[in-house]
Amino acid sequence: MTATLVEEVPAHDAGTSRTPRRRRARTGLPLRGASGTSLGVIVIWMSLLVLLPLAAVVGKAFGSGWHDFWSSITSSTTADALKLTVGLAVAVSLVNAVMGTLVAWVLVRDRPRGAGIFELVIDIPFALPTIVAGVVTLAIYGSKGIGPNLFGTRLGIFVALLFVTLPFTVRTVQPVLVDLDRDAEQAAASLGARPQTVFRRIVFPQILPAVVSGATLSFARALGEFGSLVLIASNIPHKTLIASALIYGKLQETTASAEQQAAAIATVLLVASAVVLVVLDLIQRRIARRG
Amino acid sequence: MASLSRTRRFAAVTAVAVAAAVGVTACSSSTGGRTINLVAYSVPKPAYDALSAAFAKTSQGKGFTLNASYGPSGSQSKAVAAGQKADYVGFSTEPDLTKLVPSKVASNWNAGPTKGLVSDSVVVITVRKGNPLGIKGWDDLVKPGVKIVTPDPASSGSAKWNILAAYSHVLAQGGTETQAAAYLTKFFKNVVSRASSGSDATQQFLNGTGNVLISYENEAITARQKGEPVDYIVPDQTILIENPAAVTKGASKIASDFLSYAESEQGQEIFASKGFRPVLAGTKIGQVQGANDPSNPFPTPQHLVTVASLGGWSVVNDKFFGTSGIVTKIEQSA
Amino acid sequence: MADSALIGTPAGTLRRDGPSRARRRERASATTLGLRTVALFYVTILVLVPVCVLAYRALKPGLGAFFTSLNDPAAQHAFQVTAVVALVSVLIDTVFGVAVAILLVRYRFPGRRLLSALIDLPIAVSPIVVGLALVLVYSPTGWFGPFEQSHGIVIINAKPGMILATVFVSLPLVARAVIPVLEQVGTEQDQAAASLGAHAFTRFIRITLPTIRIALAYGVVLALARCIGEYGAVLVISGNISGQTQTAPLLIGDDFQNFEQDQGYAIAFVLVLIALVAILLGAFIRRRQKRGT
């Protein structure tokens, strides 16, 4: 019984069954007594820690009314910063979708010598402090670095973002590739299908949810990234100023409306994060339904 | 039921333990006897590091250490007003300090011999080594192709000094207020950055942004002391930068001692060695590495404007940076 | 063009094929090589080389200068602050991560899906927004401000605020590491023990904890790396007071601001080493986990 549980339940979805195929008993004790206390403690903690502050951001953003909120995010500097941030995040996600899948593919199917080291290397951006990621980028692409000077360019920001988002697609696609059932591929190959047809028709559709998942995670991360960009971005409005840096700058300002403007931009980012979570959840449910 | 109460107890104990851990760290932020919290604007770190080391060697300051926080002058002032612990505050502009009076700082903070000031400087124009654009003064800055790096007045004290210097140079040349405002508009058209502090602006410039940096004289000297490839010009017309400092209400005696030390002859000599113009007349100024002429590091500009001559900070702050101020209007129309 | 050796058959298996197939296999090997080169080159140039350059730059001034940078009081304080904040945060993460995991897997209640989504939220929120959010609630001018002031509690610009921020961003990691294992294990043993009269607490210690031990260790390692490395949120919350609230990552940022690149690179290198240790530990734990099942 536990074996079927493992195969059918994806990590994110704790036990909601939708299709009759997934005959998973609605496990779950009702909540009462001791567990009720624990849950109460946790809910209070999570509210204090997560919900209240985020609500405060939205509250502050709209505190002076819709008009002020709208003018905050449509001011020329802010609008350009948001456009740049989203544009970079999309570009990074697209590159990651391709390269991340490719890297995962090579690691799983090709298994070249020395792959072990690369497995560890891929996790480095995930384990590093973001500022250190920035230092790493600066070591090569800074004004005193050994590579081309990318300080103050959008390309510099792009490279830094690629660095920090590398693990996301690789690590979402890899496990799916490992678990892939090869029978269909072998059958197709033995029937004479060319390798790229097999990939396009059989493999790719199966890994697509994972690829999209990884790309979405990259997008979310790139949208809000700050620490790794501090050293390489020059924060010039309309050129290299991204949303998180703009928010940080506004927090330094002493004008009365600065905090409200910061909260407004933050709210836009939060909405984007919420959309990301919804998309991820939908993908997870599709995977679960596929079973 | 025993099992329920056991688990309930476990949950309660855990919650208490966690709260205690957080609480302990909350209470442990009081400083040791000889350590003070210093909150300052973004550029004087080299000076305060040297001052703190020298003070610790005196009998009065034995064991003295500094917990320092540096940042944009306006933001730092806002943080202290909002509760950030501070025993000694040193800002770029006077309003950033008077904002804390009387809630955090006593109203007689400027009654001392140096009138509450701890260092002076002037606004200079910093350029790449060799001055490739041949900048000689303010009027060269509004030419096409000049990209000015200067911080954002909404958070930075340095920015305000820069703007006032740019504006008043026109007056010093005999121009009218209208002409000065027109100059400022052209000036802002060439500004490319939005750094939040003087120190940020310097870093941006050193990293390759823009081709001209407006900064404190001491920042330019510090950069050159660290070997950065820059030159600076003291324009013929510029403004006298006056940096105030004070101890907060309830600060320990050693904080006041440190302030007195900073304002004393030894302290002022240390400031001078780091490129600041001393406030104490007659301070011995040795060779200042990094200055254009190390043996005459602080030349007197032809026309040195002071904020007092512009009407004082309360007038100036409103006139330029208030809601309908000259600069505010320029930024809004940009 | 995908290689036939990669699709359908385990890598490296030879097939008794005709000459055309052999030719295709040779051509295909070129493709394999091509893909392999591109993938590994990408990872090398993006991650491996820059990290090596950082190591080189950190050690270039010489080992003596390297250790001088690290022994500087500001650096020492920064490491201490980082350690305190990270350890307390990981402790909190562990307690609540395990508790949330158990609740989500073993119990049903209204709002279960919402709680699950809530836990994932921190991954998608920008660190600066986290900092801003906490400031709006806990600063003296925030929602809880008056309450804090009348009780003498200081959260912002002090360690408690930093712990809050660090816990916020690392909360999902322990829970998400533990949940799959809990689901896999199921509740049979637990229910059997319950039917034999064991208390909930005993069941947790004796039955649940041992089964999730390895996954928990993995989650803790991930969380620890995250807590040590947090920058943006802590920057906003802490006031960056050297000696008190300045963590190692914050000091690195300051160093590059203050022309102190040597120290910046030195501390960055130390943090890289710590990250590598975390990765190796994680990989080791993972291997034990695989062997265990």
Short mmCIF file of N, CA, C and O in Angstrom, two decimals, chain B residues 25-109:
data_model
loop_
_atom_site.label_atom_id
_atom_site.label_comp_id
_atom_site.label_asym_id
_atom_site.label_seq_id
_atom_site.Cartn_x
_atom_site.Cartn_y
_atom_site.Cartn_z
N THR B 25 17.19 36.87 22.84
CA THR B 25 17.95 37.66 21.88
C THR B 25 17.45 39.10 21.82
O THR B 25 18.18 40.01 21.49
N ALA B 26 16.15 39.30 22.17
CA ALA B 26 15.62 40.66 22.18
C ALA B 26 16.27 41.46 23.27
O ALA B 26 16.56 42.64 23.11
N CYS B 27 16.48 40.83 24.43
CA CYS B 27 17.00 41.59 25.55
C CYS B 27 18.51 41.75 25.49
O CYS B 27 19.07 42.57 26.19
N SER B 28 19.16 40.94 24.68
CA SER B 28 20.62 40.94 24.77
C SER B 28 21.24 42.02 23.91
O SER B 28 22.41 41.99 23.63
N SER B 29 20.43 42.97 23.41
CA SER B 29 21.04 43.96 22.54
C SER B 29 21.57 45.18 23.28
O SER B 29 21.92 46.17 22.69
N SER B 30 21.60 45.13 24.61
CA SER B 30 22.19 46.27 25.33
C SER B 30 23.70 46.20 25.19
O SER B 30 24.29 45.13 25.17
N THR B 31 24.32 47.36 25.04
CA THR B 31 25.76 47.36 24.79
C THR B 31 26.55 47.21 26.07
O THR B 31 26.07 47.53 27.15
N GLY B 32 27.77 46.76 25.92
CA GLY B 32 28.67 46.65 27.06
C GLY B 32 29.02 48.04 27.56
O GLY B 32 28.72 49.04 26.94
N GLY B 33 29.72 48.12 28.67
CA GLY B 33 29.99 49.41 29.30
C GLY B 33 30.74 50.38 28.43
O GLY B 33 30.44 51.58 28.43
N ARG B 34 31.74 49.90 27.68
CA ARG B 34 32.59 50.84 26.96
C ARG B 34 32.30 50.82 25.47
O ARG B 34 33.12 51.21 24.67
N THR B 35 31.15 50.31 25.09
CA THR B 35 30.79 50.27 23.68
C THR B 35 29.63 51.21 23.44
O THR B 35 28.69 51.24 24.23
N ILE B 36 29.71 51.99 22.38
CA ILE B 36 28.57 52.86 22.08
C ILE B 36 28.04 52.54 20.68
O ILE B 36 28.74 51.98 19.85
N ASN B 37 26.78 52.88 20.49
CA ASN B 37 26.16 52.72 19.18
C ASN B 37 26.26 54.03 18.42
O ASN B 37 25.76 55.04 18.87
N LEU B 38 26.91 53.97 17.28
CA LEU B 38 27.09 55.17 16.48
C LEU B 38 26.27 55.04 15.21
O LEU B 38 26.36 54.02 14.51
N VAL B 39 25.47 56.03 14.93
CA VAL B 39 24.69 56.04 13.69
C VAL B 39 25.12 57.27 12.91
O VAL B 39 25.02 58.40 13.40
N ALA B 40 25.62 57.05 11.69
CA ALA B 40 26.18 58.18 10.93
C ALA B 40 25.75 58.10 9.48
O ALA B 40 25.16 57.12 9.03
N TYR B 41 26.09 59.15 8.75
CA TYR B 41 25.80 59.17 7.32
C TYR B 41 26.81 58.26 6.61
O TYR B 41 27.56 57.53 7.27
N SER B 42 26.80 58.26 5.27
CA SER B 42 27.42 57.11 4.61
C SER B 42 28.93 57.16 4.49
O SER B 42 29.57 56.12 4.35
N VAL B 43 29.56 58.35 4.54
CA VAL B 43 30.99 58.41 4.17
C VAL B 43 32.02 58.48 5.29
O VAL B 43 33.19 58.29 5.02
N PRO B 44 31.67 58.77 6.56
CA PRO B 44 32.77 59.03 7.50
C PRO B 44 33.37 57.79 8.16
O PRO B 44 34.10 57.93 9.14
N LYS B 45 33.09 56.62 7.63
CA LYS B 45 33.62 55.42 8.30
C LYS B 45 35.14 55.46 8.50
O LYS B 45 35.61 55.15 9.60
N PRO B 46 35.94 55.82 7.49
CA PRO B 46 37.39 55.84 7.73
C PRO B 46 37.76 56.76 8.88
O PRO B 46 38.64 56.42 9.70
N ALA B 47 37.07 57.89 8.98
CA ALA B 47 37.40 58.83 10.05
C ALA B 47 37.02 58.25 11.41
O ALA B 47 37.81 58.29 12.36
N TYR B 48 35.81 57.69 11.51
CA TYR B 48 35.39 57.18 12.81
C TYR B 48 36.16 55.95 13.23
O TYR B 48 36.38 55.71 14.41
N ASP B 49 36.56 55.13 12.24
CA ASP B 49 37.42 53.98 12.59
C ASP B 49 38.71 54.48 13.22
O ASP B 49 39.17 53.96 14.25
N ALA B 50 39.32 55.49 12.59
CA ALA B 50 40.59 56.02 13.11
C ALA B 50 40.38 56.70 14.46
O ALA B 50 41.17 56.53 15.40
N LEU B 51 39.31 57.47 14.57
CA LEU B 51 39.02 58.17 15.83
C LEU B 51 38.81 57.17 16.96
O LEU B 51 39.32 57.36 18.08
N SER B 52 38.06 56.12 16.67
CA SER B 52 37.75 55.14 17.70
C SER B 52 39.02 54.44 18.17
O SER B 52 39.23 54.24 19.38
N ALA B 53 39.90 54.11 17.21
CA ALA B 53 41.15 53.45 17.59
C ALA B 53 42.01 54.38 18.44
O ALA B 53 42.59 53.98 19.45
N ALA B 54 42.09 55.64 18.02
CA ALA B 54 42.93 56.59 18.76
C ALA B 54 42.35 56.87 20.14
O ALA B 54 43.08 56.97 21.14
N PHE B 55 41.03 57.02 20.22
CA PHE B 55 40.39 57.31 21.50
C PHE B 55 40.60 56.16 22.48
O PHE B 55 40.80 56.36 23.68
N ALA B 56 40.57 54.93 21.94
CA ALA B 56 40.73 53.76 22.81
C ALA B 56 42.13 53.74 23.42
O ALA B 56 42.34 53.09 24.45
N LYS B 57 43.08 54.46 22.79
CA LYS B 57 44.43 54.46 23.34
C LYS B 57 44.58 55.49 24.46
O LYS B 57 45.55 55.45 25.21
N THR B 58 43.65 56.43 24.56
CA THR B 58 43.76 57.43 25.63
C THR B 58 43.28 56.83 26.93
O THR B 58 42.57 55.82 26.96
N SER B 59 43.66 57.48 28.02
CA SER B 59 43.28 56.95 29.33
C SER B 59 41.77 57.04 29.52
O SER B 59 41.14 56.18 30.11
N GLN B 60 41.19 58.10 28.94
CA GLN B 60 39.75 58.30 29.09
C GLN B 60 38.97 57.21 28.33
O GLN B 60 37.90 56.81 28.73
N GLY B 61 39.56 56.77 27.22
CA GLY B 61 38.78 55.91 26.32
C GLY B 61 39.20 54.46 26.35
O GLY B 61 38.88 53.72 25.44
N LYS B 62 39.89 54.05 27.40
CA LYS B 62 40.40 52.67 27.42
C LYS B 62 39.26 51.67 27.25
O LYS B 62 38.26 51.74 27.94
N GLY B 63 39.46 50.73 26.31
CA GLY B 63 38.46 49.68 26.12
C GLY B 63 37.29 50.12 25.26
O GLY B 63 36.31 49.39 25.11
N PHE B 64 37.40 51.29 24.68
CA PHE B 64 36.29 51.83 23.90
C PHE B 64 36.13 51.08 22.58
O PHE B 64 37.10 50.81 21.89
N THR B 65 34.91 50.68 22.29
CA THR B 65 34.65 50.14 20.95
C THR B 65 33.37 50.75 20.40
O THR B 65 32.53 51.27 21.13
N LEU B 66 33.25 50.64 19.11
CA LEU B 66 32.18 51.28 18.39
C LEU B 66 31.31 50.22 17.71
O LEU B 66 31.83 49.34 17.05
N ASN B 67 30.00 50.30 17.89
CA ASN B 67 29.09 49.54 17.03
C ASN B 67 28.49 50.56 16.08
O ASN B 67 27.66 51.37 16.47
N ALA B 68 28.94 50.54 14.83
CA ALA B 68 28.59 51.63 13.94
C ALA B 68 27.66 51.19 12.82
O ALA B 68 27.70 50.07 12.34
N SER B 69 26.81 52.12 12.42
CA SER B 69 25.92 51.90 11.30
C SER B 69 26.04 53.11 10.38
O SER B 69 25.89 54.24 10.83
N TYR B 70 26.35 52.86 9.11
CA TYR B 70 26.49 53.96 8.17
C TYR B 70 25.46 53.82 7.08
O TYR B 70 25.16 52.73 6.62
N GLY B 71 24.92 54.94 6.63
CA GLY B 71 23.91 54.88 5.57
C GLY B 71 23.54 56.29 5.15
O GLY B 71 24.11 57.27 5.62
N PRO B 72 22.57 56.41 4.24
CA PRO B 72 22.18 57.74 3.79
C PRO B 72 21.71 58.57 4.97
O PRO B 72 20.97 58.08 5.83
N SER B 73 22.12 59.83 5.00
CA SER B 73 21.88 60.67 6.17
C SER B 73 20.40 60.73 6.54
O SER B 73 20.02 60.57 7.70
N GLY B 74 19.55 60.98 5.54
CA GLY B 74 18.12 61.10 5.82
C GLY B 74 17.54 59.80 6.36
O GLY B 74 16.76 59.79 7.32
N SER B 75 17.91 58.70 5.73
CA SER B 75 17.38 57.40 6.15
C SER B 75 17.85 57.05 7.56
O SER B 75 17.09 56.49 8.35
N GLN B 76 19.10 57.35 7.86
CA GLN B 76 19.63 57.04 9.18
C GLN B 76 18.88 57.83 10.24
O GLN B 76 18.56 57.31 11.31
N SER B 77 18.63 59.11 9.95
CA SER B 77 17.89 59.93 10.89
C SER B 77 16.50 59.36 11.11
O SER B 77 16.00 59.26 12.24
N LYS B 78 15.88 58.95 10.02
CA LYS B 78 14.54 58.36 10.11
C LYS B 78 14.58 57.10 10.98
O LYS B 78 13.68 56.86 11.78
N ALA B 79 15.64 56.30 10.80
CA ALA B 79 15.74 55.05 11.56
C ALA B 79 15.88 55.33 13.05
O ALA B 79 15.27 54.65 13.88
N VAL B 80 16.70 56.33 13.40
CA VAL B 80 16.87 56.64 14.82
C VAL B 80 15.55 57.14 15.39
O VAL B 80 15.16 56.78 16.50
N ALA B 81 14.87 57.99 14.63
CA ALA B 81 13.58 58.49 15.09
C ALA B 81 12.61 57.34 15.31
O ALA B 81 11.78 57.37 16.21
N ALA B 82 12.74 56.30 14.49
CA ALA B 82 11.84 55.15 14.60
C ALA B 82 12.28 54.17 15.66
O ALA B 82 11.64 53.13 15.85
N GLY B 83 13.40 54.44 16.35
CA GLY B 83 13.76 53.59 17.48
C GLY B 83 15.09 52.88 17.37
O GLY B 83 15.45 52.15 18.29
N GLN B 84 15.83 53.03 16.28
CA GLN B 84 17.12 52.37 16.23
C GLN B 84 18.01 52.91 17.34
O GLN B 84 18.11 54.11 17.55
N LYS B 85 18.67 51.99 18.05
CA LYS B 85 19.49 52.39 19.18
C LYS B 85 20.66 53.23 18.71
O LYS B 85 21.38 52.86 17.80
N ALA B 86 20.83 54.38 19.36
CA ALA B 86 21.96 55.23 19.02
C ALA B 86 22.40 56.00 20.24
O ALA B 86 21.58 56.55 20.96
N ASP B 87 23.73 56.01 20.49
CA ASP B 87 24.27 56.85 21.55
C ASP B 87 24.86 58.11 20.95
O ASP B 87 24.81 59.17 21.53
N TYR B 88 25.45 57.97 19.78
CA TYR B 88 26.11 59.08 19.10
C TYR B 88 25.55 59.13 17.70
O TYR B 88 25.52 58.12 17.00
N VAL B 89 25.09 60.29 17.28
CA VAL B 89 24.60 60.43 15.91
C VAL B 89 25.40 61.49 15.19
O VAL B 89 25.67 62.56 15.74
N GLY B 90 25.79 61.18 13.97
CA GLY B 90 26.54 62.16 13.18
C GLY B 90 25.98 62.17 11.78
O GLY B 90 26.05 61.17 11.07
N PHE B 91 25.37 63.27 11.36
CA PHE B 91 24.71 63.30 10.07
C PHE B 91 25.40 64.24 9.11
O PHE B 91 26.31 64.98 9.45
N SER B 92 24.92 64.20 7.87
CA SER B 92 25.53 65.05 6.85
C SER B 92 24.98 66.48 6.94
O SER B 92 25.72 67.45 6.82
N THR B 93 23.67 66.59 7.14
CA THR B 93 23.07 67.93 7.17
C THR B 93 22.39 68.17 8.52
O THR B 93 21.97 67.24 9.19
N GLU B 94 22.27 69.42 8.88
CA GLU B 94 21.71 69.77 10.17
C GLU B 94 20.27 69.32 10.35
O GLU B 94 19.91 68.81 11.42
N PRO B 95 19.40 69.47 9.33
CA PRO B 95 18.00 69.07 9.54
C PRO B 95 17.88 67.60 9.96
O PRO B 95 16.98 67.26 10.71
N ASP B 96 18.78 66.75 9.47
CA ASP B 96 18.69 65.34 9.84
C ASP B 96 18.92 65.17 11.33
O ASP B 96 18.44 64.21 11.94
N LEU B 97 19.67 66.09 11.94
CA LEU B 97 19.88 65.99 13.37
C LEU B 97 18.77 66.71 14.13
O LEU B 97 18.27 66.20 15.14
N THR B 98 18.36 67.89 13.66
CA THR B 98 17.33 68.61 14.40
C THR B 98 16.00 67.88 14.37
O THR B 98 15.16 68.09 15.24
N LYS B 99 15.84 66.97 13.39
CA LYS B 99 14.63 66.15 13.38
C LYS B 99 14.51 65.34 14.67
O LYS B 99 13.42 64.94 15.07
N LEU B 100 15.65 65.04 15.30
CA LEU B 100 15.65 64.21 16.50
C LEU B 100 15.52 65.02 17.78
O LEU B 100 15.52 64.46 18.87
N VAL B 101 15.46 66.35 17.63
CA VAL B 101 15.29 67.21 18.79
C VAL B 101 13.82 67.53 18.94
O VAL B 101 13.17 67.90 17.96
N PRO B 102 13.23 67.48 20.10
CA PRO B 102 13.81 67.10 21.39
C PRO B 102 13.60 65.64 21.78
O PRO B 102 13.90 65.26 22.90
N SER B 103 13.07 64.82 20.86
CA SER B 103 12.72 63.46 21.29
C SER B 103 13.93 62.61 21.64
O SER B 103 13.91 61.85 22.60
N LYS B 104 14.99 62.71 20.84
CA LYS B 104 16.15 61.85 21.11
C LYS B 104 17.39 62.65 21.48
O LYS B 104 18.33 62.11 22.04
N VAL B 105 17.42 63.91 21.07
CA VAL B 105 18.62 64.72 21.30
C VAL B 105 18.21 65.97 22.05
O VAL B 105 17.19 66.59 21.74
N ALA B 106 19.05 66.36 23.02
CA ALA B 106 18.74 67.55 23.81
C ALA B 106 18.82 68.80 22.94
O ALA B 106 19.57 68.85 21.97
N SER B 107 18.02 69.80 23.29
CA SER B 107 17.94 71.00 22.44
C SER B 107 19.18 71.87 22.53
O SER B 107 19.33 72.79 21.74
N ASN B 108 20.08 71.57 23.49
CA ASN B 108 21.28 72.40 23.57
C ASN B 108 22.46 71.70 22.89
O ASN B 108 23.61 71.94 23.20
N TRP B 109 22.14 70.83 21.91
CA TRP B 109 23.20 70.02 21.28
C TRP B 109 24.24 70.89 20.59
O TRP B 109 25.40 70.52 20.46
#
